[in-house]
Amino acid sequence: MLRHFVYAMAVLLCGLVASSPPASAQADIPALIQALGDAKGYSELEKAVDALAASGASEAVPALAALGDGNLYTAKADGKVVIAQERGGNLALTDPLTGESLGTEASGAYERIRVNNRLRRAVRAAIGTLTLMSPKPEIRMAAAEAVYKSRDENALDTVEAALAAESDAAVRRALEEARAAIQLAGTASDEIKLAALQVIERRGGRESLALLGQVSANASPAVAEAAQAVAQKIQANLRWWGVLQNAIYGISLGSVLLLAAIGLAITFGVMGVINMAHGEMVMIGAYTTYVVQEVIRTSFPYLFDVSVLIALPLAFLVAGAIGIAIERGIIRFLYGRPLETLLATWGLSLVLQQAVRSIFGPTNREVGNPSWMSGAFDLGQISLTYGRLWIVIFALIVFVALMLMLRKTPLGLQMRAVTQNRRMAASMGIRTPWVDAMTFGLGSGVAGLAGVALSQIDNVSPNLGQGYIIDSFMIVIFGGVGNLWGTLVGAFTLGVVNKFLEPYAGAVLGKILVLVFIILFIQVRPRGLFALKGRAVEQ
């Protein structure tokens, strides 16, 4: 997007003031920018954009970026060109050359300079041309990418000059790819195009496939044949990247399922309670995050980037306290009656959903992403979001913390003792009712943590938990009831399998196939992948 250049360009301009052209050359820059507003029709506007690119005036980059993004306006009174952003029905005005604020005025006093797709390509090419010689490598890299996408033959001389002066290996590679794209799309000789195809093959990616498709349609037979061969190699490479992408997406889904299921594994394994209200604990965690962010937005906006970190302990405490109340108020009277427990918790889940609807309303609530969880990064030919990456890391941290708690703390040791043999644990002085309450609270608290994570990637609504409760039970049964390692393996296995099935069977049929597989699997291993060992298990 062109607006990504604006802030980088502002930094660049400050460094270029001392080396700017003579005053006589500078005097033409305002006129060239004004020509954007005076142009009659798209053809004249394109000529004005080309004139700015030919001027070498890097100060014009913010104006060009605003033009491409639809943020360049002219005043109806005198035709003055300004950069404007809509704010509450008005326009916040900025000088396109100096970047100074011009105040706020009614939107009706200004008219947007409209562009079409052809003009947007011309603007990208102009921005690329004006920033190829920047002293900052990241700006030169972005400029080279812009030229690659525009493939404007008028920028070839500038690219050649930039290549001759480039010392950064990564930027030089990007410039070579931009030059190859221009040569393939232009009128270069077959010999030059065949050499350029090797550079495009090295780059790979879907953008290269689109370029090769154009080359095959318009080039000579020799170049077209070579382009098709390169396209086949790139497609084969992309298929392997697609396999890796499905695996990574499956791990990402598995981490979400792990967070949703790990609390259920604790309660189901220790207490044998079929808790159909577990999904509502996830929902409560998500709504806790929403409430925290609302308080921060209204009273402490500077804390927004740490809102998720603040919400984590609060969600654990809120969901855990509700879980303890449920166990003490309902569950403890139904031990040994699994069917009645199932029905009671299912009814409780409906009550909790309706309570949330009454408090927050039935519509989805907005939960924002902090800056460190926003955006994406490229890994080869695939793109990964920071949000999903942090959730995978968070899920593993929660898993390790629970394992340490179960093995190294008195509560963990008591929970394991109750799991293996409740009667023997009670005879040894362990207060099993207290362990039951703490266990249910711990499982509910972990579900609340899952809600915080899910609020960053899913809609926060009263039905949030219902989408994960069935998958959670499948994971717990598949991995082995009460075994955290089994829950980890089961979550990631089901996540990866789902992502590989979806392209072929669809999301719904894929889940049905997974369910059928688990049903068949438990016929062979009724206790799951990792069955707990102990006297209670054998009874």
Coordinates of C-alpha atoms in Angstrom, one line a residue:
M1 CA 0.0 0.0 0.0
L2 CA 1.2 3.4 -0.9
R3 CA 0.4 4.9 2.5
H4 CA 3.2 2.7 4.0
F5 CA 5.7 5.0 2.2
V6 CA 4.5 8.2 3.8
Y7 CA 6.1 8.0 7.2
A8 CA 9.3 6.6 5.8
M9 CA 9.4 9.4 3.3
A10 CA 9.0 12.0 6.0
V11 CA 12.1 10.7 7.7
L12 CA 14.0 10.6 4.4
L13 CA 13.1 14.2 3.5
C14 CA 14.7 15.6 6.7
G15 CA 18.0 14.1 5.7
L16 CA 17.8 15.4 2.2
V17 CA 17.3 19.1 3.1
A18 CA 21.0 19.8 3.2
S19 CA 21.6 18.2 -0.2
S20 CA 18.5 19.5 -2.0
P21 CA 18.7 21.1 -5.5
P22 CA 19.3 24.8 -6.0
A23 CA 16.5 27.2 -5.2
S24 CA 15.7 27.7 -8.9
A25 CA 15.0 23.9 -9.2
Q26 CA 13.1 23.9 -5.9
A27 CA 10.8 26.7 -7.2
D28 CA 9.3 24.3 -9.7
I29 CA 8.3 21.6 -7.2
P30 CA 5.2 23.5 -5.8
A31 CA 4.1 24.1 -9.4
L32 CA 4.5 20.4 -10.3
I33 CA 2.5 19.4 -7.3
Q34 CA -0.1 22.0 -8.1
A35 CA -0.3 20.6 -11.6
L36 CA -1.8 17.5 -10.1
G37 CA -4.8 19.5 -9.0
D38 CA -5.0 21.5 -12.2
A39 CA -5.0 18.5 -14.5
K40 CA -8.1 18.0 -16.6
G41 CA -8.8 14.3 -17.0
Y42 CA -6.7 11.2 -16.3
S43 CA -4.3 11.7 -19.2
E44 CA -3.2 15.2 -18.0
L45 CA -2.9 13.8 -14.4
E46 CA -0.6 11.0 -15.6
K47 CA 1.6 13.5 -17.4
A48 CA 1.8 15.5 -14.1
V49 CA 2.8 12.4 -12.2
D50 CA 5.5 11.6 -14.8
A51 CA 6.8 15.2 -14.6
L52 CA 7.2 14.8 -10.8
A53 CA 9.0 11.6 -11.3
A54 CA 11.4 13.1 -13.9
S55 CA 12.1 16.1 -11.5
G56 CA 13.9 13.9 -9.0
A57 CA 12.2 15.8 -6.2
S58 CA 11.9 13.3 -3.4
E59 CA 9.9 16.0 -1.5
A60 CA 7.0 15.1 -3.8
V61 CA 6.7 11.5 -2.5
P62 CA 4.1 12.3 0.3
A63 CA 1.9 14.0 -2.3
L64 CA 2.2 11.1 -4.7
A65 CA 1.5 8.6 -1.9
A66 CA -1.6 10.6 -0.9
L67 CA -2.7 10.7 -4.5
G68 CA -2.5 6.9 -4.9
D69 CA -4.4 6.4 -1.6
G70 CA -7.2 8.9 -2.5
N71 CA -6.1 11.4 0.1
L72 CA -5.1 14.3 -2.2
Y73 CA -7.7 17.1 -2.5
T74 CA -8.1 20.4 -4.2
A75 CA -9.9 23.4 -2.6
K76 CA -13.0 24.3 -4.5
A77 CA -12.4 28.0 -3.8
D78 CA -8.8 28.5 -5.2
G79 CA -7.8 25.0 -6.4
K80 CA -5.0 24.6 -3.9
V81 CA -3.7 21.1 -3.5
V82 CA -3.7 19.6 0.0
I83 CA -3.4 16.2 1.7
A84 CA -6.5 15.5 3.8
Q85 CA -7.7 12.8 6.1
E86 CA -11.4 12.4 7.0
R87 CA -12.1 12.9 10.8
G88 CA -15.6 13.0 12.0
G89 CA -17.1 14.4 8.9
N90 CA -14.4 17.0 8.5
L91 CA -11.0 17.0 6.8
A92 CA -7.6 17.3 8.6
L93 CA -5.5 19.2 6.1
T94 CA -1.7 18.9 5.6
D95 CA 0.6 20.8 3.3
P96 CA 1.8 18.3 0.6
L97 CA 5.3 19.8 0.4
T98 CA 6.2 20.7 4.0
G99 CA 4.0 18.3 5.9
E100 CA 2.7 21.2 8.1
S101 CA -0.8 21.0 9.5
L102 CA -3.3 23.4 7.9
G103 CA -6.0 22.8 10.4
T104 CA -9.5 21.2 9.9
E105 CA -12.2 22.3 7.5
A106 CA -15.5 21.0 6.3
S107 CA -15.3 18.2 3.7
G108 CA -17.7 20.0 1.4
A109 CA -15.1 22.7 0.7
Y110 CA -12.6 20.3 -0.9
E111 CA -12.8 17.8 -3.8
R112 CA -10.8 14.6 -4.0
I113 CA -8.4 14.1 -7.0
R114 CA -9.6 10.8 -8.4
V115 CA -7.4 8.2 -9.9
N116 CA -7.9 4.9 -11.8
N117 CA -5.9 1.7 -11.8
R118 CA -3.6 2.9 -14.6
L119 CA -2.8 6.1 -12.6
R120 CA -2.1 4.1 -9.5
R121 CA 0.5 2.1 -11.4
A122 CA 2.1 5.3 -12.6
V123 CA 2.1 6.6 -9.1
R124 CA 3.8 3.5 -7.8
A125 CA 6.4 3.8 -10.5
A126 CA 7.0 7.5 -9.7
I127 CA 7.5 6.8 -6.0
G128 CA 9.9 4.0 -6.8
T129 CA 11.9 6.2 -9.1
L130 CA 12.1 9.0 -6.5
T131 CA 13.2 6.8 -3.7
L132 CA 15.6 4.4 -5.4
M133 CA 18.6 6.6 -4.4
S134 CA 17.6 7.0 -0.8
P135 CA 20.4 6.7 1.8
K136 CA 18.2 4.3 3.8
P137 CA 18.3 0.6 2.6
E138 CA 14.8 -0.1 3.7
I139 CA 13.4 2.7 1.6
R140 CA 15.5 1.6 -1.4
M141 CA 14.1 -1.9 -0.9
A142 CA 10.5 -0.7 -0.8
A143 CA 11.2 1.5 -3.9
A144 CA 12.6 -1.5 -5.8
E145 CA 9.5 -3.6 -5.0
A146 CA 7.3 -0.7 -6.2
V147 CA 9.2 -0.6 -9.5
Y148 CA 8.9 -4.4 -9.8
K149 CA 5.2 -4.3 -9.5
S150 CA 4.7 -1.3 -11.8
R151 CA 7.2 -2.6 -14.5
D152 CA 7.4 1.0 -15.9
E153 CA 9.9 1.0 -18.7
N154 CA 10.6 4.7 -18.1
A155 CA 12.2 3.7 -14.7
L156 CA 14.8 1.4 -16.3
D157 CA 17.6 4.0 -16.6
T158 CA 17.0 5.0 -12.9
V159 CA 17.1 1.3 -11.9
E160 CA 20.4 0.8 -13.8
A161 CA 21.9 3.9 -12.1
A162 CA 20.8 2.6 -8.7
L163 CA 22.3 -0.8 -9.4
A164 CA 25.6 0.7 -10.3
A165 CA 25.7 2.5 -6.9
E166 CA 24.1 -0.2 -4.7
S167 CA 26.3 -1.9 -2.1
D168 CA 23.6 -3.7 0.0
A169 CA 23.2 -7.3 -1.2
A170 CA 19.5 -7.6 -0.5
V171 CA 18.6 -4.3 -2.1
R172 CA 20.8 -5.1 -5.1
R173 CA 19.0 -8.4 -5.6
A174 CA 15.6 -6.6 -5.4
L175 CA 16.9 -4.0 -8.0
E176 CA 18.0 -6.9 -10.3
E177 CA 14.5 -8.4 -10.1
A178 CA 12.9 -5.0 -10.8
R179 CA 15.1 -4.6 -13.9
A180 CA 14.3 -8.1 -15.1
A181 CA 10.5 -7.4 -14.7
I182 CA 10.8 -4.2 -16.7
Q183 CA 12.8 -6.0 -19.4
L184 CA 10.3 -8.8 -19.7
A185 CA 7.3 -6.5 -19.8
G186 CA 9.0 -4.1 -22.2
T187 CA 10.6 -4.2 -25.7
A188 CA 14.0 -5.7 -24.8
S189 CA 15.6 -8.2 -27.1
D190 CA 15.0 -12.0 -26.8
E191 CA 18.5 -12.5 -25.4
I192 CA 18.0 -9.9 -22.6
K193 CA 14.5 -11.4 -21.8
L194 CA 16.0 -14.9 -21.6
A195 CA 18.6 -13.7 -19.1
A196 CA 15.8 -11.8 -17.2
L197 CA 13.8 -15.1 -16.9
Q198 CA 16.6 -16.6 -14.8
V199 CA 16.3 -13.7 -12.4
I200 CA 12.5 -14.1 -12.2
E201 CA 12.9 -17.8 -11.6
R202 CA 15.2 -17.1 -8.6
R203 CA 12.6 -14.7 -7.2
G204 CA 9.7 -17.1 -7.6
G205 CA 6.3 -16.4 -6.1
R206 CA 2.8 -15.8 -7.4
E207 CA 3.6 -12.3 -8.7
S208 CA 6.3 -13.8 -10.9
L209 CA 3.7 -16.3 -12.2
A210 CA 1.5 -13.4 -13.2
L211 CA 4.4 -11.7 -15.0
L212 CA 5.3 -14.9 -16.8
G213 CA 1.7 -15.3 -18.0
Q214 CA 1.9 -11.9 -19.6
V215 CA 5.3 -12.7 -21.2
S216 CA 4.0 -16.0 -22.6
A217 CA 1.1 -14.2 -24.3
N218 CA 3.1 -11.4 -26.0
A219 CA 6.7 -12.7 -26.5
S220 CA 8.4 -14.6 -29.3
P221 CA 8.0 -18.4 -29.4
A222 CA 11.5 -18.9 -27.8
V223 CA 10.9 -16.5 -25.0
A224 CA 7.3 -17.8 -24.4
E225 CA 8.5 -21.4 -24.2
A226 CA 11.3 -20.5 -21.8
A227 CA 8.7 -18.5 -19.7
Q228 CA 6.4 -21.5 -19.5
A229 CA 9.2 -23.7 -18.4
V230 CA 10.2 -21.2 -15.6
A231 CA 6.5 -20.9 -14.6
Q232 CA 6.3 -24.7 -14.2
K233 CA 9.3 -24.7 -11.9
I234 CA 7.9 -21.9 -9.8
Q235 CA 4.5 -23.7 -9.6
A236 CA 6.3 -26.9 -8.3
N237 CA 8.2 -24.8 -5.8
L238 CA 5.0 -23.1 -4.6
R239 CA 3.3 -26.5 -4.1
W240 CA 6.1 -27.4 -1.6
W241 CA 5.7 -24.0 0.1
G242 CA 1.9 -24.7 0.2
V243 CA 2.6 -27.9 2.1
L244 CA 4.7 -26.0 4.6
Q245 CA 2.0 -23.3 4.8
N246 CA -0.7 -25.9 5.6
A247 CA 1.6 -27.4 8.3
I248 CA 2.3 -24.0 9.9
Y249 CA -1.4 -23.1 9.8
G250 CA -2.2 -26.5 11.3
I251 CA 0.2 -25.8 14.2
S252 CA -1.4 -22.4 14.6
L253 CA -4.9 -24.0 14.8
G254 CA -3.5 -26.7 17.0
S255 CA -2.2 -24.0 19.5
V256 CA -5.7 -22.5 19.7
L257 CA -7.2 -25.9 20.2
L258 CA -4.6 -26.7 22.9
L259 CA -5.5 -23.6 24.8
A260 CA -9.2 -24.5 24.6
A261 CA -8.7 -28.1 25.5
I262 CA -5.9 -28.1 28.1
G263 CA -8.2 -26.8 30.9
L264 CA -10.8 -29.5 30.0
A265 CA -8.1 -32.1 30.2
I266 CA -7.4 -31.1 33.8
T267 CA -11.0 -31.2 35.0
F268 CA -12.0 -34.2 33.0
G269 CA -8.9 -36.2 33.9
V270 CA -8.9 -35.5 37.7
M271 CA -12.6 -35.3 38.4
G272 CA -14.2 -37.3 35.6
V273 CA -16.7 -34.4 35.0
I274 CA -18.2 -33.9 31.6
N275 CA -18.2 -30.1 31.7
M276 CA -20.3 -28.7 28.8
A277 CA -19.9 -25.2 30.2
H278 CA -16.1 -25.2 29.6
G279 CA -16.6 -23.2 26.4
E280 CA -18.3 -20.5 28.4
M281 CA -15.2 -20.1 30.6
V282 CA -13.3 -19.4 27.3
M283 CA -16.0 -16.8 26.5
I284 CA -15.7 -15.2 29.9
G285 CA -11.9 -14.8 29.3
A286 CA -12.6 -13.1 26.0
Y287 CA -15.1 -10.7 27.5
T288 CA -12.7 -9.9 30.4
T289 CA -10.2 -8.8 27.7
Y290 CA -12.9 -6.6 26.1
V291 CA -13.7 -5.0 29.4
V292 CA -10.0 -4.3 30.1
Q293 CA -9.6 -2.7 26.7
E294 CA -12.6 -0.6 27.2
V295 CA -11.3 0.8 30.5
I296 CA -7.9 1.4 29.0
R297 CA -9.4 3.1 25.9
T298 CA -11.4 5.5 28.0
S299 CA -9.0 6.2 30.9
F300 CA -5.5 5.0 30.1
P301 CA -5.0 4.9 26.3
Y302 CA -1.2 4.9 26.6
L303 CA -1.5 1.4 28.1
F304 CA -3.3 -0.2 25.1
D305 CA -0.2 -2.1 23.9
V306 CA -0.1 -3.9 27.2
S307 CA -3.8 -4.4 27.5
V308 CA -3.6 -8.1 26.6
L309 CA -0.9 -8.7 29.3
I310 CA -3.1 -6.9 31.9
A311 CA -6.1 -9.1 30.8
L312 CA -4.3 -12.4 31.2
P313 CA -4.2 -12.6 35.0
L314 CA -7.6 -11.0 35.3
A315 CA -9.2 -13.5 32.9
F316 CA -7.5 -16.3 34.8
L317 CA -8.8 -15.1 38.2
V318 CA -12.4 -14.3 36.9
A319 CA -12.9 -17.5 35.1
G320 CA -11.2 -19.5 37.9
A321 CA -13.4 -17.9 40.5
I322 CA -16.5 -18.7 38.5
G323 CA -15.3 -22.3 38.0
I324 CA -14.8 -22.7 41.8
A325 CA -18.3 -21.3 42.4
I326 CA -19.7 -23.8 39.8
E327 CA -18.0 -26.7 41.4
R328 CA -19.0 -25.8 45.0
G329 CA -22.6 -24.9 44.0
I330 CA -23.5 -27.6 41.5
I331 CA -20.8 -30.1 40.5
R332 CA -20.0 -31.5 44.0
F333 CA -23.6 -32.7 44.4
L334 CA -23.4 -34.7 41.1
Y335 CA -20.2 -36.7 41.4
G336 CA -20.7 -40.3 40.2
R337 CA -23.6 -39.3 38.0
P338 CA -22.0 -38.3 34.7
L339 CA -25.2 -38.0 32.7
E340 CA -26.7 -35.6 35.2
T341 CA -23.4 -33.6 35.3
L342 CA -23.5 -33.3 31.5
L343 CA -27.1 -32.0 31.5
A344 CA -26.5 -29.6 34.4
T345 CA -23.4 -28.1 32.9
W346 CA -25.1 -27.9 29.5
G347 CA -28.0 -25.9 31.1
L348 CA -25.5 -23.8 32.9
S349 CA -23.8 -23.0 29.6
L350 CA -27.1 -21.6 28.3
V351 CA -27.5 -19.5 31.5
L352 CA -24.0 -18.0 31.1
Q353 CA -24.6 -17.2 27.5
Q354 CA -27.8 -15.5 28.2
A355 CA -26.2 -13.6 31.1
V356 CA -23.5 -12.3 28.8
R357 CA -26.2 -11.3 26.2
S358 CA -28.0 -9.4 28.9
I359 CA -24.9 -7.5 30.0
F360 CA -23.0 -6.9 26.8
G361 CA -25.7 -7.4 24.1
P362 CA -26.0 -10.1 21.4
T363 CA -23.7 -8.5 18.9
N364 CA -19.9 -9.1 18.5
R365 CA -17.6 -6.9 20.5
E366 CA -14.4 -5.4 19.2
V367 CA -11.2 -6.4 20.8
G368 CA -8.1 -4.7 19.3
N369 CA -4.7 -6.1 18.6
P370 CA -1.7 -4.4 20.3
S371 CA 1.0 -3.2 17.9
W372 CA 3.3 -6.1 18.7
M373 CA 0.6 -8.6 17.6
S374 CA -0.3 -6.8 14.5
G375 CA 1.0 -7.2 11.0
A376 CA 2.7 -10.1 9.2
F377 CA 6.1 -11.2 8.0
D378 CA 7.3 -13.2 5.0
L379 CA 8.9 -16.6 5.3
G380 CA 10.0 -17.6 1.8
Q381 CA 6.8 -17.7 -0.3
I382 CA 4.3 -17.6 2.6
S383 CA 3.1 -14.9 4.9
L384 CA 2.6 -15.4 8.6
T385 CA 0.9 -13.1 11.1
Y386 CA 2.5 -12.0 14.3
G387 CA -0.7 -12.6 16.2
R388 CA -0.8 -16.3 15.3
L389 CA 2.9 -16.7 16.1
W390 CA 2.5 -15.2 19.6
I391 CA -0.5 -17.4 20.3
V392 CA 1.6 -20.5 19.5
I393 CA 4.3 -19.3 21.8
F394 CA 1.7 -18.5 24.5
A395 CA 0.1 -21.9 24.2
L396 CA 3.5 -23.6 24.7
I397 CA 4.2 -21.4 27.7
V398 CA 0.9 -22.3 29.3
F399 CA 1.6 -26.0 28.7
V400 CA 5.0 -25.8 30.3
A401 CA 3.7 -23.8 33.2
L402 CA 1.0 -26.4 33.9
M403 CA 3.4 -29.3 33.6
L404 CA 5.7 -27.6 36.1
M405 CA 2.8 -26.9 38.4
L406 CA 1.6 -30.5 38.3
R407 CA 5.1 -31.9 39.0
K408 CA 6.6 -29.3 41.4
T409 CA 3.9 -27.9 43.6
P410 CA 1.9 -29.4 46.5
L411 CA -1.4 -28.8 44.6
G412 CA 0.0 -30.6 41.6
L413 CA 1.1 -33.6 43.6
Q414 CA -2.3 -33.8 45.3
M415 CA -4.1 -33.6 42.0
R416 CA -2.0 -36.4 40.6
A417 CA -2.6 -38.5 43.8
V418 CA -6.4 -38.0 43.5
T419 CA -6.2 -38.9 39.8
Q420 CA -4.4 -42.2 40.5
N421 CA -6.5 -43.2 43.5
R422 CA -9.0 -41.0 45.1
R423 CA -9.8 -43.2 48.1
M424 CA -6.1 -43.8 48.9
A425 CA -5.4 -40.0 48.6
A426 CA -8.3 -39.3 51.0
S427 CA -7.0 -41.9 53.5
M428 CA -3.6 -40.2 53.4
G429 CA -5.1 -36.9 54.6
I430 CA -5.5 -35.1 51.3
R431 CA -8.7 -33.1 51.3
T432 CA -10.2 -34.3 48.0
P433 CA -13.1 -31.9 48.0
W434 CA -10.6 -29.0 48.2
V435 CA -8.5 -30.5 45.4
D436 CA -11.7 -30.9 43.3
A437 CA -12.6 -27.2 43.8
M438 CA -9.0 -26.0 43.0
T439 CA -8.8 -28.4 40.0
F440 CA -12.0 -27.1 38.6
G441 CA -10.9 -23.5 39.2
L442 CA -7.6 -24.2 37.6
G443 CA -9.2 -25.7 34.5
S444 CA -11.6 -22.8 34.2
G445 CA -8.8 -20.3 34.7
V446 CA -6.8 -21.8 31.9
A447 CA -9.9 -21.7 29.7
G448 CA -10.1 -17.9 30.6
L449 CA -6.5 -17.6 29.3
A450 CA -7.6 -19.3 26.1
G451 CA -10.4 -16.7 25.8
V452 CA -7.8 -13.9 25.9
A453 CA -5.9 -15.5 23.1
L454 CA -9.0 -16.2 21.0
S455 CA -10.2 -12.6 21.4
Q456 CA -7.2 -11.6 19.2
I457 CA -8.2 -13.8 16.3
D458 CA -11.9 -14.5 16.6
N459 CA -15.2 -12.6 17.2
V460 CA -16.0 -12.0 20.8
S461 CA -19.6 -13.0 21.2
P462 CA -21.8 -15.0 23.5
N463 CA -21.3 -18.1 21.3
L464 CA -17.5 -17.9 21.2
G465 CA -16.9 -21.0 23.3
Q466 CA -19.4 -23.2 21.5
G467 CA -17.1 -23.3 18.5
Y468 CA -14.4 -25.0 20.5
I469 CA -16.1 -27.3 23.0
I470 CA -16.6 -30.3 20.7
D471 CA -13.0 -30.1 19.4
S472 CA -11.8 -29.8 22.9
F473 CA -13.5 -33.1 23.9
M474 CA -12.2 -34.8 20.8
I475 CA -8.7 -33.8 21.6
V476 CA -8.9 -34.9 25.3
I477 CA -10.3 -38.3 24.3
F478 CA -7.9 -38.8 21.4
G479 CA -4.8 -37.8 23.5
G480 CA -5.8 -39.7 26.6
V481 CA -8.1 -38.4 29.4
G482 CA -6.2 -36.4 31.9
N483 CA -2.8 -36.6 30.2
L484 CA -1.4 -33.2 29.2
W485 CA 1.2 -34.6 26.8
G486 CA -1.7 -36.4 25.1
T487 CA -3.6 -33.2 24.9
L488 CA -0.6 -31.4 23.3
V489 CA -0.1 -34.2 20.7
G490 CA -3.8 -34.5 20.0
A491 CA -4.3 -30.7 19.6
F492 CA -1.5 -30.3 17.1
T493 CA -2.3 -33.5 15.3
L494 CA -6.0 -32.5 14.8
G495 CA -5.0 -29.0 13.8
V496 CA -2.6 -30.1 11.1
V497 CA -4.9 -32.8 9.8
N498 CA -7.8 -30.3 9.6
K499 CA -5.7 -27.9 7.6
F500 CA -4.6 -30.6 5.1
L501 CA -8.1 -31.9 4.7
E502 CA -9.9 -28.5 4.2
P503 CA -8.6 -27.7 0.7
Y504 CA -9.9 -31.1 -0.6
A505 CA -12.9 -31.9 1.6
G506 CA -14.0 -28.5 2.9
A507 CA -14.2 -27.3 6.5
V508 CA -17.4 -29.1 7.5
L509 CA -16.6 -32.4 5.8
G510 CA -13.0 -32.2 7.1
K511 CA -14.3 -32.1 10.7
I512 CA -16.6 -35.0 10.0
L513 CA -13.8 -37.1 8.7
V514 CA -11.7 -36.2 11.7
L515 CA -14.6 -37.2 14.0
V516 CA -14.9 -40.5 12.2
F517 CA -11.2 -41.2 12.5
I518 CA -11.3 -40.5 16.3
I519 CA -14.3 -42.9 16.7
L520 CA -12.4 -45.6 14.9
F521 CA -9.3 -44.9 16.8
I522 CA -10.9 -45.2 20.2
Q523 CA -12.2 -48.6 19.2
V524 CA -8.6 -49.7 19.0
R525 CA -7.3 -47.6 21.9
P526 CA -10.2 -46.8 24.2
R527 CA -7.9 -44.8 26.6
G528 CA -6.4 -42.6 23.9
L529 CA -2.8 -42.1 22.8
F530 CA -1.4 -41.7 26.3
A531 CA -3.5 -43.5 28.9
L532 CA -3.0 -42.6 32.6
K533 CA -1.8 -45.5 34.8
G534 CA -3.0 -46.0 38.3
R535 CA -5.3 -48.1 40.4
A536 CA -8.3 -45.8 39.8
V537 CA -7.9 -46.2 36.1
E538 CA -8.0 -50.0 36.4
Q539 CA -11.2 -50.0 38.5

